[in-house]
CSV table of C-alpha atoms and ligand atoms in Angstrom, one decimal:
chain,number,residue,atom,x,y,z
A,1,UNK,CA,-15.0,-3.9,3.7
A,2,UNK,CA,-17.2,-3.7,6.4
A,3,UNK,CA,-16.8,-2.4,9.6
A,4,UNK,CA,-20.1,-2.6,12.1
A,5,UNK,CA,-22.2,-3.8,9.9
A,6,UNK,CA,-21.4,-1.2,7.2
A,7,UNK,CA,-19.3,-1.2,4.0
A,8,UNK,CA,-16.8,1.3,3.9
A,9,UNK,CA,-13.7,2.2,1.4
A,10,UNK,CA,-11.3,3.7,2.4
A,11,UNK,CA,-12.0,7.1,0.8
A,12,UNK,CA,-15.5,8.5,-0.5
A,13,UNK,CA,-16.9,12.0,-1.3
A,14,UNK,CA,-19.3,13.3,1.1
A,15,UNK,CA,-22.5,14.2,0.7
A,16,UNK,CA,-22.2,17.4,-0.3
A,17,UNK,CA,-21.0,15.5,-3.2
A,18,UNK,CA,-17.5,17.4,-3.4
A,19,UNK,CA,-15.5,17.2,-0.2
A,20,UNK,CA,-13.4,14.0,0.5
A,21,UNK,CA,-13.8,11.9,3.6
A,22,UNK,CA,-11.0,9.4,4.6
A,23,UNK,CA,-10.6,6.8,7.7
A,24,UNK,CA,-8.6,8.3,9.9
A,25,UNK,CA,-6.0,5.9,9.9
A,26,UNK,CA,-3.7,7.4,12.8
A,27,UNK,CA,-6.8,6.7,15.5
A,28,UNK,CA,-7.1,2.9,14.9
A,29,UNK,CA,-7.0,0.5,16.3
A,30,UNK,CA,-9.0,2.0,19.2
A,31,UNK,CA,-11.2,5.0,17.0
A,32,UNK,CA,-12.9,5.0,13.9
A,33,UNK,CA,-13.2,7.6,13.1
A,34,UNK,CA,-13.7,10.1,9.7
A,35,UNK,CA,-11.9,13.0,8.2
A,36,UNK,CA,-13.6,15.4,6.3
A,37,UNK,CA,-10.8,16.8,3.6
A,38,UNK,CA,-12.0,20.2,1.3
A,39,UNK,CA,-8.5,21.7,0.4
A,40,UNK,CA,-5.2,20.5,-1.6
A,41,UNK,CA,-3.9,21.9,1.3
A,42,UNK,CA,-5.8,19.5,3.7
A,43,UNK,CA,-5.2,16.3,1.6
A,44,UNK,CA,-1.8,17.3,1.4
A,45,UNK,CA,-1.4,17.0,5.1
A,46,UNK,CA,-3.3,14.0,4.9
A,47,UNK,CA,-0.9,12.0,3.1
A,48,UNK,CA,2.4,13.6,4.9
A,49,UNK,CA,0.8,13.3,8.5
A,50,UNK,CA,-0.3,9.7,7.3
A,51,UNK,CA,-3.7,10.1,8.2
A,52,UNK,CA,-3.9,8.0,4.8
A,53,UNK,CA,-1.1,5.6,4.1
A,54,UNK,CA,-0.6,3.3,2.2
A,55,UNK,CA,0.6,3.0,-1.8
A,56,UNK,CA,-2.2,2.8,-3.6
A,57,UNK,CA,-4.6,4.6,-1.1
A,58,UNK,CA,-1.6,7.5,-1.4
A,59,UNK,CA,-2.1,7.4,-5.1
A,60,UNK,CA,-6.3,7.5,-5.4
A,61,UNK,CA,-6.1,10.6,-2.3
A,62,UNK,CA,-3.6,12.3,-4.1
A,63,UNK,CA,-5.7,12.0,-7.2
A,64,UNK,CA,-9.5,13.4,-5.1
A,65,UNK,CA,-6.8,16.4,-3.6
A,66,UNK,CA,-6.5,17.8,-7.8
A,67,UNK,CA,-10.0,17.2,-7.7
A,68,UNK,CA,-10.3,19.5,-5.0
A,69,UNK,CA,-7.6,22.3,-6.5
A,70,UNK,CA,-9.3,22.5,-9.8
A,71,UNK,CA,-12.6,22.9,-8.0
A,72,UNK,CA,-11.1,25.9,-6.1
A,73,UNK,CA,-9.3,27.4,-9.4
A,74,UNK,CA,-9.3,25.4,-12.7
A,75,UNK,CA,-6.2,27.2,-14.5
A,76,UNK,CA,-3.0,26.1,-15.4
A,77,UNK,CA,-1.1,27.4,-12.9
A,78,UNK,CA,-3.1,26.3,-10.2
A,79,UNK,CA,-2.5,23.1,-11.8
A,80,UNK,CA,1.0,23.0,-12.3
A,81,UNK,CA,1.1,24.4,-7.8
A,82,UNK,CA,-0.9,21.4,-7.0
A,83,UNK,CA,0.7,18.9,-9.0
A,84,UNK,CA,4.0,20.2,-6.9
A,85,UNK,CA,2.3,20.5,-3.4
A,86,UNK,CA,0.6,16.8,-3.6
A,87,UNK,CA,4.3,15.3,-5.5
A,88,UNK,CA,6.3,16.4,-2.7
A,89,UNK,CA,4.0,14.4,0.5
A,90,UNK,CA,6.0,11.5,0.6
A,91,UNK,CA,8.7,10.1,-1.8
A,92,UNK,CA,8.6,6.6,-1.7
A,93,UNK,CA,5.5,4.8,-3.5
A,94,UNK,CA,5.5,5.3,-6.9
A,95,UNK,CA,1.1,5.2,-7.1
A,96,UNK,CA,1.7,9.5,-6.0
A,97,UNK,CA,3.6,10.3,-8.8
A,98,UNK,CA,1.2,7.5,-11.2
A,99,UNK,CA,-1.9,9.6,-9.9
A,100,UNK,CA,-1.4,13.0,-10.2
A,101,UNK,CA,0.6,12.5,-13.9
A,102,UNK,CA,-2.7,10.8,-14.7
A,103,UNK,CA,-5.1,13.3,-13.2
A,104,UNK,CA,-2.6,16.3,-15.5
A,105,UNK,CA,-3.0,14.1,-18.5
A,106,UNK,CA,-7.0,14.2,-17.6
A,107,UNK,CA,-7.8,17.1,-17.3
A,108,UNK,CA,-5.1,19.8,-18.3
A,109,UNK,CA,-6.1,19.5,-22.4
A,110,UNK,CA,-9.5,20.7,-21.6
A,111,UNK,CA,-10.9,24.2,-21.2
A,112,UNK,CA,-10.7,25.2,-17.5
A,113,UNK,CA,-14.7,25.6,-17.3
A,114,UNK,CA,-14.9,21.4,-17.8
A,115,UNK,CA,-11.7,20.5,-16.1
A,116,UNK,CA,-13.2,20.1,-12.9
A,117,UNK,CA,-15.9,17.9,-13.7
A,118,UNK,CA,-13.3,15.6,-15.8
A,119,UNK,CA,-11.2,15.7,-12.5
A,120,UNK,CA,-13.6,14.5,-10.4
A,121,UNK,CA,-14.7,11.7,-12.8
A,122,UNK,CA,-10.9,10.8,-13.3
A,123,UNK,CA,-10.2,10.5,-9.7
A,124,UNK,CA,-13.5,8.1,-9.5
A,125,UNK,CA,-12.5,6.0,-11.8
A,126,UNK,CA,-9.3,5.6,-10.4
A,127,UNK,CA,-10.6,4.8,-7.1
A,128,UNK,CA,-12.9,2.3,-8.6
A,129,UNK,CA,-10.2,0.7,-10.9
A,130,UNK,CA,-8.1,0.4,-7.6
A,131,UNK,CA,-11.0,-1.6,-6.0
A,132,UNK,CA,-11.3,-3.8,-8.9
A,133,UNK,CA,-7.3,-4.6,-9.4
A,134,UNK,CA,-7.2,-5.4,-5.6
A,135,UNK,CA,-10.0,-8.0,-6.0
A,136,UNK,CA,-8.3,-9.2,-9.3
A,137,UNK,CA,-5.1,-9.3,-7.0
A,138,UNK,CA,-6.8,-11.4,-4.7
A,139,UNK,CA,-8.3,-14.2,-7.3
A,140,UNK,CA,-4.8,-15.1,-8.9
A,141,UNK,CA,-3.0,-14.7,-5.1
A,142,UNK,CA,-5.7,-17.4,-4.2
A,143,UNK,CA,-3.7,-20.2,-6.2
A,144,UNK,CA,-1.3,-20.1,-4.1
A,145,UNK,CA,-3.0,-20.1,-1.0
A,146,UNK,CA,-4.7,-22.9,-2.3
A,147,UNK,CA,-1.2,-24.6,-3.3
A,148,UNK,CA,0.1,-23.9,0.0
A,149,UNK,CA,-3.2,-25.3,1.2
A,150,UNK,CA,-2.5,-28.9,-0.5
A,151,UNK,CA,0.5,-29.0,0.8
A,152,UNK,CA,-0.2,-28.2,4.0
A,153,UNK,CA,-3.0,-31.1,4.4
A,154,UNK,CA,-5.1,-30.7,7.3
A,155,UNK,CA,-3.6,-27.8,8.9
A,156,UNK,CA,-4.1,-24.1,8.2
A,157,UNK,CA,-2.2,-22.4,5.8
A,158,UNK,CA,0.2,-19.9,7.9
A,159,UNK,CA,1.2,-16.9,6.0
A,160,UNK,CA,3.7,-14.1,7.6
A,161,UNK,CA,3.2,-10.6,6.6
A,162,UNK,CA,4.4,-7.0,7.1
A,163,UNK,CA,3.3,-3.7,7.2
A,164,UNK,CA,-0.3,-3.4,5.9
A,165,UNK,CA,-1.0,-4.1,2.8
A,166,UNK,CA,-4.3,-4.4,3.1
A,167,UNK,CA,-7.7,-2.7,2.7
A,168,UNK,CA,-6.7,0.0,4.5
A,169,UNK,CA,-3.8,0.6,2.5
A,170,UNK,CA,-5.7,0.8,-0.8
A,171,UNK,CA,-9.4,1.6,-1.4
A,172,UNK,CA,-10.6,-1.9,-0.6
A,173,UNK,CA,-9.6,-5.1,-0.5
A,174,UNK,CA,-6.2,-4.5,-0.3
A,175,UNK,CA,-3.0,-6.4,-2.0
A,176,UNK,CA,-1.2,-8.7,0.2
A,177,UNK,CA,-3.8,-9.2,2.2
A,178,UNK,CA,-6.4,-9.8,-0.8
A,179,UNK,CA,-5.4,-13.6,-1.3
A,180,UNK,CA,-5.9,-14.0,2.3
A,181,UNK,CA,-9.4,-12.6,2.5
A,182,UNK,CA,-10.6,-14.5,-0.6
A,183,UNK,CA,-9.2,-18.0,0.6
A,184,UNK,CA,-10.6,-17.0,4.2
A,185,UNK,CA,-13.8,-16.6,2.4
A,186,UNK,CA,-13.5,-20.0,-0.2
A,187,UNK,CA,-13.7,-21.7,3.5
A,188,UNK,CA,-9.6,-22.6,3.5
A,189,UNK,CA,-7.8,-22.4,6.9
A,190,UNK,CA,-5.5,-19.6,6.9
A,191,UNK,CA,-3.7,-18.5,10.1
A,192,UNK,CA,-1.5,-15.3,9.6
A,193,UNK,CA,1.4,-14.2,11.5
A,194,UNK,CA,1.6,-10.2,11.3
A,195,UNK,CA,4.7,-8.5,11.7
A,196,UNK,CA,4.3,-5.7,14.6
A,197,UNK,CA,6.3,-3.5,11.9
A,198,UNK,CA,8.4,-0.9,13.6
A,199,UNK,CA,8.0,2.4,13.9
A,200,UNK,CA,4.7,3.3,13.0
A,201,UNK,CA,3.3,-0.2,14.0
A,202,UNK,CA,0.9,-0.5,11.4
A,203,UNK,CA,0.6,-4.4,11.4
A,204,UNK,CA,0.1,-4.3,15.3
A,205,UNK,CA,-2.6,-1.3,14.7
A,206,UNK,CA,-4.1,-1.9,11.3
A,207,UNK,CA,-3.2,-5.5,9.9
A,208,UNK,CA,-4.6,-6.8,13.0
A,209,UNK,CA,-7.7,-4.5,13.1
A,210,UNK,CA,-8.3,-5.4,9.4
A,211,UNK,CA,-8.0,-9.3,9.8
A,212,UNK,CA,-9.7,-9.6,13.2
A,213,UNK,CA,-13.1,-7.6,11.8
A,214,UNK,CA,-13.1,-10.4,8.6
A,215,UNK,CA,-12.9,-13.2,11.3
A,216,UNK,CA,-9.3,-14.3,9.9
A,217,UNK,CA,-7.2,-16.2,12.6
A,218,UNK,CA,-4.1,-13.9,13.3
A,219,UNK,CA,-1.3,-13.8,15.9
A,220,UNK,CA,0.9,-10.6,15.9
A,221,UNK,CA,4.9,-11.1,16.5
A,222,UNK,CA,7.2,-8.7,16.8
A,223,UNK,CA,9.9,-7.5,13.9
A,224,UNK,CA,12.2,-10.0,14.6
A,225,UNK,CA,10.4,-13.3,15.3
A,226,UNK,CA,9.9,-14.0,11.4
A,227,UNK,CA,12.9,-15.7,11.0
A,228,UNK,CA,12.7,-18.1,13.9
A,229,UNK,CA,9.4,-19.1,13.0
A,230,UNK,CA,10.4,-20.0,9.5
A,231,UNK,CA,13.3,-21.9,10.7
A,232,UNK,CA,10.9,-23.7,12.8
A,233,UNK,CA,8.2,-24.7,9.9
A,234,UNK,CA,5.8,-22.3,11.2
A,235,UNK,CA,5.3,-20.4,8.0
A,236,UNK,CA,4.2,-21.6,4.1
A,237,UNK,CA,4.5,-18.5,2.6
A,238,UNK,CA,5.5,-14.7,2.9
A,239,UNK,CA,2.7,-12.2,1.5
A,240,UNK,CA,4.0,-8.4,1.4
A,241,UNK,CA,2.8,-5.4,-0.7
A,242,UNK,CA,5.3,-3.0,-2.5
A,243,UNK,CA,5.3,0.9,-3.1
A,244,UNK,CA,7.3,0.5,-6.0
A,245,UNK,CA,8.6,-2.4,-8.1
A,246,UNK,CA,11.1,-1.6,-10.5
A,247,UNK,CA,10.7,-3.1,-14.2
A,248,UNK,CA,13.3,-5.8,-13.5
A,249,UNK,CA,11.0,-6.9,-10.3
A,250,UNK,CA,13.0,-5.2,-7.3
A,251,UNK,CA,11.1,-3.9,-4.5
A,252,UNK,CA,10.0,-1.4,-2.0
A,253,UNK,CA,8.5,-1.7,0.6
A,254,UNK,CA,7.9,-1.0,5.0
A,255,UNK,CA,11.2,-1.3,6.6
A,256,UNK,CA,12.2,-4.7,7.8
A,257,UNK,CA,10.5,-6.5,4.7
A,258,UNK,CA,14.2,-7.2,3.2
A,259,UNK,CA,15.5,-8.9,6.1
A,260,UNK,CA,12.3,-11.2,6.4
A,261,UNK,CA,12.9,-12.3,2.5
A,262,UNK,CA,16.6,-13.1,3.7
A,263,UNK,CA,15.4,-15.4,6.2
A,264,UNK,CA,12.5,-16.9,3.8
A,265,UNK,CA,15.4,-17.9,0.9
A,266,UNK,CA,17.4,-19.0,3.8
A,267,UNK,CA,14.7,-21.6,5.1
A,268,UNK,CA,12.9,-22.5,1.2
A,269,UNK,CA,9.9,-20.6,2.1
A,270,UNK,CA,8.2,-19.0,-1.0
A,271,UNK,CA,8.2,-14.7,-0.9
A,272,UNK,CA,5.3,-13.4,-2.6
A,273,UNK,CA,4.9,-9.9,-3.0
A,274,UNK,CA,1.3,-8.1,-4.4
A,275,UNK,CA,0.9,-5.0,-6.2
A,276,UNK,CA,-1.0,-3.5,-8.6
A,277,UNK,CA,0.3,-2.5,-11.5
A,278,UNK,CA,0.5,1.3,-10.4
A,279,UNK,CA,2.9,0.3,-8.4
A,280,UNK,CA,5.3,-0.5,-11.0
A,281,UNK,CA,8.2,2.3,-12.1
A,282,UNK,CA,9.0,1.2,-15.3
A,283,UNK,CA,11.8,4.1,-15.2
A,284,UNK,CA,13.9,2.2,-12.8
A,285,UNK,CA,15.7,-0.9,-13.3
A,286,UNK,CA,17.7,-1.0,-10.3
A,287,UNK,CA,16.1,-0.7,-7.1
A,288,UNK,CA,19.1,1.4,-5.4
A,289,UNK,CA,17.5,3.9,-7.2
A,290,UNK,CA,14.3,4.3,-5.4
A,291,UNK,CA,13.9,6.9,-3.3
A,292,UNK,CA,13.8,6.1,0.0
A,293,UNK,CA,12.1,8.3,2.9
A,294,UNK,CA,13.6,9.3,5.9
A,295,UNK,CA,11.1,10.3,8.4
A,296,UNK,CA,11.1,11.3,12.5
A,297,UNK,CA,13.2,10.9,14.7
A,298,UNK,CA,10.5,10.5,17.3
A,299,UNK,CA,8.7,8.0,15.5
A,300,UNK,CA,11.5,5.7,16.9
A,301,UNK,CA,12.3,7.4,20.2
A,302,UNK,CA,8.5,7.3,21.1
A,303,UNK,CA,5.4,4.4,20.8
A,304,UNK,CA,1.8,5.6,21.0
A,305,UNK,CA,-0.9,3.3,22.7
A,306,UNK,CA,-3.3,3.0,24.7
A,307,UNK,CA,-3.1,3.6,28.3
A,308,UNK,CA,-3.9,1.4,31.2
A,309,UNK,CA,-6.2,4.4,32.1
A,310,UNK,CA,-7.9,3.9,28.9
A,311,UNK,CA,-6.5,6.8,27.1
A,312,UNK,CA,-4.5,6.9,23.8
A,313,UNK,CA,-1.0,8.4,24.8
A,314,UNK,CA,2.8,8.8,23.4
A,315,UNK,CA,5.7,7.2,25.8
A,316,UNK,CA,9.0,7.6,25.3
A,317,UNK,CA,11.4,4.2,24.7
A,318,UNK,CA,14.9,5.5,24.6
A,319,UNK,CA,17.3,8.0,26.8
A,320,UNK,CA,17.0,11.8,26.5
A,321,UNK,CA,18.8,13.2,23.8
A,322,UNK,CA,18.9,9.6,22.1
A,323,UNK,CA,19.2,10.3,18.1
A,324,UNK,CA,17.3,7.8,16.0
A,325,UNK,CA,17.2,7.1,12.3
A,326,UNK,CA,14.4,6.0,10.6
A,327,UNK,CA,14.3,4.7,6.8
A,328,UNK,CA,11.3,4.0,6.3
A,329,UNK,CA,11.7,1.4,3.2
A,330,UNK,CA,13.9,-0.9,2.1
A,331,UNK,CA,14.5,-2.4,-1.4
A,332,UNK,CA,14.0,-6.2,-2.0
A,333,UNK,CA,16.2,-7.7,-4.9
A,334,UNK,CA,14.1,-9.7,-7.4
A,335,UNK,CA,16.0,-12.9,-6.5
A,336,UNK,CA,14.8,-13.2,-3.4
A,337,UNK,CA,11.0,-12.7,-4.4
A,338,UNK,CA,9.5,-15.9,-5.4
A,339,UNK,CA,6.6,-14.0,-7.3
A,340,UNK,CA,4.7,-11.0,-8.6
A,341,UNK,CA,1.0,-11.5,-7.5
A,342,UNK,CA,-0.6,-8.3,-9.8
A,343,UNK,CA,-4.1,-7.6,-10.9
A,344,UNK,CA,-2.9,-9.3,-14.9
A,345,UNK,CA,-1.8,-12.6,-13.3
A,346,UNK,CA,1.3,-13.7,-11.5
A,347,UNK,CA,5.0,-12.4,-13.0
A,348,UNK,CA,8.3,-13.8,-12.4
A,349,UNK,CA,10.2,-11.2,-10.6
A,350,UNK,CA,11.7,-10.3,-13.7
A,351,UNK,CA,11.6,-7.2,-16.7
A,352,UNK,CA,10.4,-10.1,-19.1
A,353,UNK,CA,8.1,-11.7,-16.7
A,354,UNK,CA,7.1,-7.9,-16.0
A,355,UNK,CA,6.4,-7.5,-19.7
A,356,UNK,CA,4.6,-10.5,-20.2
A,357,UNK,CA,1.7,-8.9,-18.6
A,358,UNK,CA,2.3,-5.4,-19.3
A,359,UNK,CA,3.6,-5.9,-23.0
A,360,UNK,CA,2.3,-2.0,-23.2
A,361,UNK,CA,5.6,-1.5,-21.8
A,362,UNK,CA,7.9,-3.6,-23.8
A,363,UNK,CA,9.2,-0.6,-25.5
A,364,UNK,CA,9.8,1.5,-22.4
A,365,UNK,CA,11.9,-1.1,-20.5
A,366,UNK,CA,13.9,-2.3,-23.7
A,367,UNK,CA,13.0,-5.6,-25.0
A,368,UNK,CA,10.6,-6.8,-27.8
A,369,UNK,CA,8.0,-8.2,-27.7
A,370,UNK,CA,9.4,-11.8,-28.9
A,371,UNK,CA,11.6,-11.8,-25.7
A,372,UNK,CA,8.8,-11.0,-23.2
A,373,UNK,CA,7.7,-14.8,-23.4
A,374,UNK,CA,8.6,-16.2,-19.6
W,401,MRU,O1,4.4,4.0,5.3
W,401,MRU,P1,3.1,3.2,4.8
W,401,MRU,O2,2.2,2.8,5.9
W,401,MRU,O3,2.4,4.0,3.8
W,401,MRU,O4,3.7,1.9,4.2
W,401,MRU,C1,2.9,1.0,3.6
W,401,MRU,C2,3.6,-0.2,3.1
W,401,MRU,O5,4.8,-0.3,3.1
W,401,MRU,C3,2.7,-1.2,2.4
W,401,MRU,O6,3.2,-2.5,2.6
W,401,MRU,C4,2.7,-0.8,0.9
W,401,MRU,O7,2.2,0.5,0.7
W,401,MRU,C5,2.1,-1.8,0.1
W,401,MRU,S1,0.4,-1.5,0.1
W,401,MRU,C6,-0.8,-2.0,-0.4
């Protein structure tokens, strides 16, 4: 996407032609700046400290920081160290744990004088294929936009989402926000309302900041406007991302999105959740069985933003000594999501609808082929 003029993704090597540089996505709205990242070690703090968020982003970094171990020392234990140090950054999306099985499946049946070069090329292509599903994500997503769009007759469409699931949160392009950028740029009216999204803000700091720089019309609300405004009529459809979909079609994802699919059954407005197909655990069938991460209390107890002096600076919300918890996902049962927008085509939220499109996983989630017909 481009910011000033210039197209960015969301990661890149440097120059030098080894090191990684990422947005730094804790600065933004108000600085954009890049991070520089030549260690494990460093793109391991990267994805804790969520200077890079995001599923699929989480997945492609994770992928460059192997990159970066082999470079430093290509044997197996090394390996096995980094594999464990990059795994253990943040539980949730599934894309980490995708990655770095990928990158190990790469790169550890080769000699340790070429594993380095195959790591590199692996975590390329990875970056590139993420690009690519996005954009795929974002053609089939466009039918319903363009549904919505019919129906809506001379209005704009007016989409709710949460969290960001856009470019920032993948290496371009983004999911949920994919179908919104490619019917903003077919020339149909699209308006979207963009859940603040509690703690760590990310619809207030980066949604916004993503959808304002593409010129698509936005108003932000906060966490608990959604359902009010689909009671009112105010809202066609429900976009969200995921950070893992189980094989029966439950799903992950930001805090808060569960109770906004609640309120969309409750007032006949479609829920569409995008995701690539990375995102997908075909391990799990239930979704109480994703891991869910705790993090900070002080992401709760404290906001960041910026000044009226101009500065960026932390204030606290809540009394001294105030304990907070913070989940920082919730789980979405496939009968409340309308769809499965993924980079194949859409899927009912369901293992056969699943299957359908990835019958390369018939086996693994139990059915045959014959039954994967939706
Ligand atoms: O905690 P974050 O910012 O990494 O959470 C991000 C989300 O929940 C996104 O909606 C999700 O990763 C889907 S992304 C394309």
């Amino acid at each position: 996407m481009r910011i000033g003029g210039r197209h960015y993704r969301t990661i890149f090597l440097h120059e030098d032609g080894w090191s990684v540089q990422v947005i730094d996505q804790t600065l933004l709205p108000f600085v954009f700046e890049l991070r520089r990242l030549a260690s494990v070690e460093a793109i391991a703090h990267a994805i804790s400290a969520m200077t890079v968020r995001g599923a699929p982003l989480i997945g492609v970094t994770a992928a460059y920081g192997l990159a970066l171990a082999v470079r430093a020392a290509p044997d197996d234990q090394s390996l096995r160290h980094a594999h464990r140090l990059l795994a253990a950054t943040r539980p949730t999306a599934v894309n980490l744990r995708w990655a770095l099985d990928r990158m190990l499946a790469a790169v550890a049946p080769h000699p340790p004088s070429e594993r380095c070069e195959r790591a590199y090329a692996e975590a390329a292509a990875m970056a590139d294929e993420d690009a690519s599903h996005c954009a795929a994500i974002g053609r089939h997503g466009l039918a319903l936009v363009e549904a919505a769009a019919r129906r809506a007759g001379s209005r704009p469409v007016s989409i709710l989402t949460h969290c960001n699931a856009g470019w920032l949160a993948c290496v371009d392009w983004g999911t949920a926000l994919a179908p919104v950028y490619a019917a903003h740029d077919a020339g149909i009216p699209v308006h979207v309302y963009v859940d603040e999204t509690r703690p760590r803000n990310q619809g207030a700091s980066l949604t916004l900041f993503e959808l304002t720089a593409h010129g698509v019309p936005c108003t932000l609300v906060t966490d608990n406007a959604g359902g009010h405004l689909m009671q009112r009529g105010a809202v066609d459809l429900c976009l969200v991302g995921s950070d893992r979909t189980t094989r029966r079609g439950d799903v992950a994802n930001k805090i808060g999105t569960y109770l906004k699919a609640l309120a969309a059954r409750d007032n006949g407005v479609p829920f569409h959740v995008a995701l690539p197909g990375a995102s997908i655990d075909w391990t799990l069938e239930d979704g109480a069985a994703i891991p869910i991460e705790n993090r900070s209390e002080r992401e709760v107890t404290h906001v960041t933003g910026r000044g009226v002096g101009g500065d960026v600076i932390e204030v606290v919300i809540a009394p001294e000594g105030t304990r907070a918890a913070n989940p920082a996902f919730d789980v979405t049962p496939a009968r409340l999501v309308t769809s499965l927008v993924t980079e194949r085509g859409i899927a009912h939220a369901s293992e056969a609808g699943l299957v359908a499109l990835y019958p390369e996983h018939a086996k693994q989630a139990g059915l045959r082929p014959a039954e994967t017909a939706s």
